[in-house]
Amino acid sequence: MASTPLYTLLCLGTACVLFFLSGGLSLKYDILGRNESLNFSSVSTSGCQLTYTSRGVNASCTNLNLHSVPEGLPYNTTVLDLSRNVIETLYNKSFTYLPDIIKLDLSYNNITAIEGGTFKPLGINEIHVLQLTLGFIKNIVPLNQSIHHPHHSPKIHLINLVSNYLISFQDFVFWGLNQTNILKLGYNFISTLSNYTFCGLDQLIEIDLSDNNLIYLPEGMFFCNKVLQKLRLNRNKIQSWSGSTISNLCSLNHLNLSGNKIKNIDNGTQTFPSLEYLDLSLNAITYIQFIPLQIYTNLKILDMSNNDLFWILPNTFSGLTNLKELYLTNELLTHYSKPFQYMSNLHILDLSSAIQDMTSDVTLFTNLTSLKRLFLCKNNLQSRHLFDTLTSRSLFTNLETLLTLDLRENDLDMLAPGTFNPLKKLEILLLSQSSVKVLFTGVFEGLTSLKALDLSDNYISSISDDVFPIQSQLSVLNMSNNNLGIISMTLFNINPDFQSLYIQHNKITTIKRGTIFPKNFTIDASRNPLGCTCDLRWFVKWLRLSNVEVIHPNDTLCSQSSIKDMVESPILSFNPDKYCGINILLITSVSLTGILVVALSLLAYWKRWWFNYKAFLLRLAICGYKEMVQDFEDHDYEYQLNLMFQEEDQEWVDDIMKPVLQERFPHLERVVFGDNDLHLGMFYINALHYAVENSFKTVLLLSNNSVREAWFITKVRIALEELNDSKLDKVILFFLEDIDDEDLPYLVRLFLSKNKPYMLWTDDEDGQKLFWAQFEKSMRSNKELNSVIPV
Ligand SMILES: *[C@@H]1O[C@H](CO)[C@@H](O)[C@H](O)[C@H]1NC(C)=O
Ligand SMILES: *[C@@H]1O[C@H](CO)[C@@H](O)[C@H](O)[C@H]1NC(C)=O
Ligand SMILES: *[C@@H]1O[C@H](CO)[C@@H](O)[C@H](O)[C@H]1NC(C)=O
Ligand SMILES: *[C@@H]1O[C@H](CO)[C@@H](O)[C@H](O)[C@H]1NC(C)=O
Ligand SMILES: *[C@@H]1O[C@H](CO)[C@@H](O)[C@H](O)[C@H]1NC(C)=O
């Protein structure tokens, strides 16, 4: 993906949590760090590789086909690795001569049974880590309690039995291991447990039962393990979860129930103030009744992703006022109202692909006043969900602490200015693959802290200078895979610390001379049809001389319209001096012809309206009105004419349009003059639709002011939709003044590109004559439309 740099930044947050949860503990207990200073190595009589360290000897006896613990290892062996051998049984007193062992690895052997608490007879008194993974252990034989003496119980901090063949246990099977803190039983075939299985493990802090076949857990399952803090039951087949399973666990902090088949939660009423992490993801919870989650009064992290949750009641999360992170990705939410109203401490909210039916309620996130990261990708969000134009209220109102906003893969073709205004602290905004077509002036105005903006994979064809705030912090902009044709000359003047620009795969043919780029930065302009002509000369020279890093230089090629020799060559190999020498003769001859042409054009320009008017009358005389299909019928339409304009242009309507209509077009009696004449009993949008549908002609008044307003664009859109629906050419554009091409909204350009009628108002008298003549002609009929405009 072209946009990797942004995602790397993003993933850090989640990754850190995962790293902490998974790796943190093992790191802490990895007593013999890898940076240990080594003294020397040797090989023992039994073939073990011995490494002498300041703490003792590390003996590595792997892959030696050993049947038993080898004899003759140094007395001060602290680490003994016996993995990958063929040991079947461990004989009494095997380890008696190795009293210093703190780490013993017996993984990958042929041991099928071990005696639960009876490591003592083997000669083990105290050991930190006992590895028995990846073996064939089917059975753990319990200690005979009647012959057990207290001083027999060995001290083993961690017992790892991951990936064996354990299916079930006798009661009290771990009796005698009352000093063990961590027991790992993951990746076995355990299907049943009783509430006496783990009795004897009085000091157990963490138990891992993940990846087994557990379906049901009995009441009071861990009643013997009073100090248990971390319980992993993920990836089993548990169907319903009951709070009584973990009753009396006053220290339980971390509960992972992810990847089970839980449909119902019955938590009872006991509260669990110690629980801070609860993972219920990848289950089958489709809705949550109102009590269950409230009992976890101190919950900090809740993951309920991938549950097909469709219903959240207003008080579902009401007890979770201390929640910091809430993950609800991949749900089917359709019924939810104010679900987050009590979460004023929430930092991370992940709703990616969660919402099936987005609410039009823009107060959804109002109470999340501490939120730092909000993920809303893949939710079919539309621009109207983010900004209510009627109340001018943004969905992000109150989210003043937000740093990251992810809106990727939605349907945000026209973002309304004002949408992002509340996000004063936002640093990363992701909008890629969101069908964005137009960027209105000022759409990112409030984003004064924005550092990275991803707009890749959209349909943007232009971006104007004033799209970013004046005091912008922007340093990474990704606009790759769009339809950009030109880069505005001062766009990057906003921030001297601008770092990276990704504009690969657009339609850029040239970079205008004088375009301002920052001093030290990175650019990817590959896969654009850049024409290597003398116009691009300055850019190529500048790339070579300044401190600019060009990404994919060998993919940044000269297009077909380049100087012949350069076609398909990297632009950095373009040597303009070779082709673009100064040619005096050419310049002089060009300038003489130039003066003549300019003089003639000036004359034509000065009298252009007179020319145009005469040409129009001539055309009318020759062609008549043959092309017309629908003659004007008074009674077919409720209104004869519908004028749509913004408040700023009211003056023009009052001073010019109204008097002319009265004087020259007295038959036009039923006219809608803008918003004031709209149907009163309707909502605004509906009233706009109504006026357009029921008018013979709709005229849109364009001025430099109106094209900047979101509401006006909405009017243009409504008019175009009606054009498509009625298949009649019933819309005309009036340009009240010259508007720069760059300022024209996308929809207007689309309209003009289809040769639709427009008229230009001028101060010139002949120009005005032409204007009214064209207007008169167009008011007589509506042409039939033969193609649809892709709105
Ligand atoms: C080890 O010693 C115990 C008694 O301390 C005895 O019950 C057991 O059978 C012995 N195991 C082996 C394999 O010799
Ligand atoms: C436990 O030890 C006692 C005394 O040695 C013996 O009588 C009893 O059969 C043993 N129980 C088991 C289950 O081996
Ligand atoms: C372990 O249990 C024995 C009795 O079986 C007891 O004497 C000892 O104090 C216990 N140790 C711990 C740490 O609870
Ligand atoms: C053990 O489980 C049984 C049934 O599964 C239950 O009746 C009993 O109360 C539980 N014991 C404890 C101490 O919770
Ligand atoms: C949520 O915010 C709204 C508006 O800001 C406020 O009226 C309401 O009291 C808040 N609710 C809670 C539970 O804080």
PDB file of N, CA and C in Angstrom, residues 446-480:
ATOM      1  N   GLY A 446     -10.746  23.819  10.681  1.00  0.00           N
ATOM      2  CA  GLY A 446     -10.550  23.774  12.127  1.00  0.00           C
ATOM      3  C   GLY A 446      -9.358  22.933  12.553  1.00  0.00           C
ATOM      4  N   LEU A 447      -8.775  22.189  11.628  1.00  0.00           N
ATOM      5  CA  LEU A 447      -7.758  21.204  12.009  1.00  0.00           C
ATOM      6  C   LEU A 447      -6.377  21.838  12.161  1.00  0.00           C
ATOM      7  N   THR A 448      -6.225  22.651  13.163  1.00  0.00           N
ATOM      8  CA  THR A 448      -4.983  23.406  13.298  1.00  0.00           C
ATOM      9  C   THR A 448      -3.820  22.561  13.810  1.00  0.00           C
ATOM     10  N   SER A 449      -4.086  21.361  14.321  1.00  0.00           N
ATOM     11  CA  SER A 449      -2.984  20.513  14.799  1.00  0.00           C
ATOM     12  C   SER A 449      -2.693  19.354  13.856  1.00  0.00           C
ATOM     13  N   LEU A 450      -3.419  19.296  12.759  1.00  0.00           N
ATOM     14  CA  LEU A 450      -3.300  18.136  11.872  1.00  0.00           C
ATOM     15  C   LEU A 450      -1.873  17.962  11.345  1.00  0.00           C
ATOM     16  N   LYS A 451      -1.337  16.734  11.499  1.00  0.00           N
ATOM     17  CA  LYS A 451       0.016  16.459  11.028  1.00  0.00           C
ATOM     18  C   LYS A 451       0.006  15.541   9.817  1.00  0.00           C
ATOM     19  N   ALA A 452      -0.911  14.586   9.796  1.00  0.00           N
ATOM     20  CA  ALA A 452      -0.927  13.640   8.680  1.00  0.00           C
ATOM     21  C   ALA A 452      -2.345  13.497   8.148  1.00  0.00           C
ATOM     22  N   LEU A 453      -2.455  13.597   6.843  1.00  0.00           N
ATOM     23  CA  LEU A 453      -3.764  13.479   6.211  1.00  0.00           C
ATOM     24  C   LEU A 453      -3.669  12.469   5.087  1.00  0.00           C
ATOM     25  N   ASP A 454      -4.503  11.458   5.150  1.00  0.00           N
ATOM     26  CA  ASP A 454      -4.505  10.449   4.096  1.00  0.00           C
ATOM     27  C   ASP A 454      -5.780  10.576   3.274  1.00  0.00           C
ATOM     28  N   LEU A 455      -5.616  10.989   2.030  1.00  0.00           N
ATOM     29  CA  LEU A 455      -6.760  11.119   1.122  1.00  0.00           C
ATOM     30  C   LEU A 455      -6.567  10.199  -0.076  1.00  0.00           C
ATOM     31  N   SER A 456      -5.753   9.179   0.087  1.00  0.00           N
ATOM     32  CA  SER A 456      -5.441   8.332  -1.063  1.00  0.00           C
ATOM     33  C   SER A 456      -6.657   7.526  -1.512  1.00  0.00           C
ATOM     34  N   ASP A 457      -6.608   7.041  -2.738  1.00  0.00           N
ATOM     35  CA  ASP A 457      -7.669   6.208  -3.303  1.00  0.00           C
ATOM     36  C   ASP A 457      -9.047   6.847  -3.234  1.00  0.00           C
ATOM     37  N   ASN A 458      -9.126   8.077  -3.722  1.00  0.00           N
ATOM     38  CA  ASN A 458     -10.417   8.744  -3.835  1.00  0.00           C
ATOM     39  C   ASN A 458     -10.584   9.249  -5.258  1.00  0.00           C
ATOM     40  N   TYR A 459     -11.543  10.155  -5.470  1.00  0.00           N
ATOM     41  CA  TYR A 459     -11.787  10.660  -6.829  1.00  0.00           C
ATOM     42  C   TYR A 459     -11.562  12.171  -6.901  1.00  0.00           C
ATOM     43  N   ILE A 460     -10.635  12.664  -6.127  1.00  0.00           N
ATOM     44  CA  ILE A 460     -10.441  14.109  -6.053  1.00  0.00           C
ATOM     45  C   ILE A 460      -9.721  14.605  -7.308  1.00  0.00           C
ATOM     46  N   SER A 461     -10.305  15.626  -7.951  1.00  0.00           N
ATOM     47  CA  SER A 461      -9.656  16.103  -9.164  1.00  0.00           C
ATOM     48  C   SER A 461      -8.975  17.445  -8.955  1.00  0.00           C
ATOM     49  N   SER A 462      -9.276  18.120  -7.872  1.00  0.00           N
ATOM     50  CA  SER A 462      -8.519  19.348  -7.620  1.00  0.00           C
ATOM     51  C   SER A 462      -8.515  19.649  -6.132  1.00  0.00           C
ATOM     52  N   ILE A 463      -7.503  20.368  -5.733  1.00  0.00           N
ATOM     53  CA  ILE A 463      -7.410  20.754  -4.328  1.00  0.00           C
ATOM     54  C   ILE A 463      -6.912  22.184  -4.312  1.00  0.00           C
ATOM     55  N   SER A 464      -7.682  23.040  -3.686  1.00  0.00           N
ATOM     56  CA  SER A 464      -7.328  24.463  -3.755  1.00  0.00           C
ATOM     57  C   SER A 464      -6.460  24.875  -2.572  1.00  0.00           C
ATOM     58  N   ASP A 465      -5.853  26.038  -2.704  1.00  0.00           N
ATOM     59  CA  ASP A 465      -4.904  26.522  -1.689  1.00  0.00           C
ATOM     60  C   ASP A 465      -5.515  26.632  -0.301  1.00  0.00           C
ATOM     61  N   ASP A 466      -6.787  27.065  -0.299  1.00  0.00           N
ATOM     62  CA  ASP A 466      -7.355  27.448   0.990  1.00  0.00           C
ATOM     63  C   ASP A 466      -8.093  26.307   1.661  1.00  0.00           C
ATOM     64  N   VAL A 467      -7.706  25.074   1.315  1.00  0.00           N
ATOM     65  CA  VAL A 467      -8.378  23.947   1.912  1.00  0.00           C
ATOM     66  C   VAL A 467      -7.847  23.692   3.328  1.00  0.00           C
ATOM     67  N   PHE A 468      -6.604  24.075   3.567  1.00  0.00           N
ATOM     68  CA  PHE A 468      -6.015  23.884   4.893  1.00  0.00           C
ATOM     69  C   PHE A 468      -6.009  25.189   5.681  1.00  0.00           C
ATOM     70  N   PRO A 469      -6.010  25.082   6.994  1.00  0.00           N
ATOM     71  CA  PRO A 469      -5.979  26.311   7.790  1.00  0.00           C
ATOM     72  C   PRO A 469      -4.664  27.061   7.585  1.00  0.00           C
ATOM     73  N   ILE A 470      -4.678  28.330   7.876  1.00  0.00           N
ATOM     74  CA  ILE A 470      -3.490  29.157   7.632  1.00  0.00           C
ATOM     75  C   ILE A 470      -2.316  28.723   8.513  1.00  0.00           C
ATOM     76  N   GLN A 471      -2.615  28.410   9.774  1.00  0.00           N
ATOM     77  CA  GLN A 471      -1.548  27.996  10.690  1.00  0.00           C
ATOM     78  C   GLN A 471      -1.417  26.476  10.677  1.00  0.00           C
ATOM     79  N   SER A 472      -1.253  25.874   9.520  1.00  0.00           N
ATOM     80  CA  SER A 472      -1.292  24.421   9.457  1.00  0.00           C
ATOM     81  C   SER A 472      -0.008  23.783   9.977  1.00  0.00           C
ATOM     82  N   GLN A 473      -0.154  22.583  10.605  1.00  0.00           N
ATOM     83  CA  GLN A 473       1.000  21.803  11.067  1.00  0.00           C
ATOM     84  C   GLN A 473       1.237  20.618  10.140  1.00  0.00           C
ATOM     85  N   LEU A 474       0.478  20.558   9.080  1.00  0.00           N
ATOM     86  CA  LEU A 474       0.492  19.375   8.224  1.00  0.00           C
ATOM     87  C   LEU A 474       1.902  19.044   7.751  1.00  0.00           C
ATOM     88  N   SER A 475       2.309  17.784   7.925  1.00  0.00           N
ATOM     89  CA  SER A 475       3.631  17.438   7.414  1.00  0.00           C
ATOM     90  C   SER A 475       3.612  16.202   6.522  1.00  0.00           C
ATOM     91  N   VAL A 476       2.546  15.427   6.549  1.00  0.00           N
ATOM     92  CA  VAL A 476       2.454  14.304   5.618  1.00  0.00           C
ATOM     93  C   VAL A 476       1.102  14.362   4.915  1.00  0.00           C
ATOM     94  N   LEU A 477       1.142  14.405   3.590  1.00  0.00           N
ATOM     95  CA  LEU A 477      -0.112  14.427   2.842  1.00  0.00           C
ATOM     96  C   LEU A 477      -0.068  13.318   1.804  1.00  0.00           C
ATOM     97  N   ASN A 478      -1.046  12.442   1.878  1.00  0.00           N
ATOM     98  CA  ASN A 478      -1.113  11.364   0.895  1.00  0.00           C
ATOM     99  C   ASN A 478      -2.332  11.572   0.004  1.00  0.00           C
ATOM    100  N   MET A 479      -2.065  11.888  -1.266  1.00  0.00           N
ATOM    101  CA  MET A 479      -3.157  12.071  -2.223  1.00  0.00           C
ATOM    102  C   MET A 479      -2.973  11.107  -3.390  1.00  0.00           C
ATOM    103  N   SER A 480      -2.302   9.993  -3.142  1.00  0.00           N
ATOM    104  CA  SER A 480      -2.054   9.059  -4.237  1.00  0.00           C
ATOM    105  C   SER A 480      -3.363   8.442  -4.729  1.00  0.00           C
TER     106      SER A 480
END
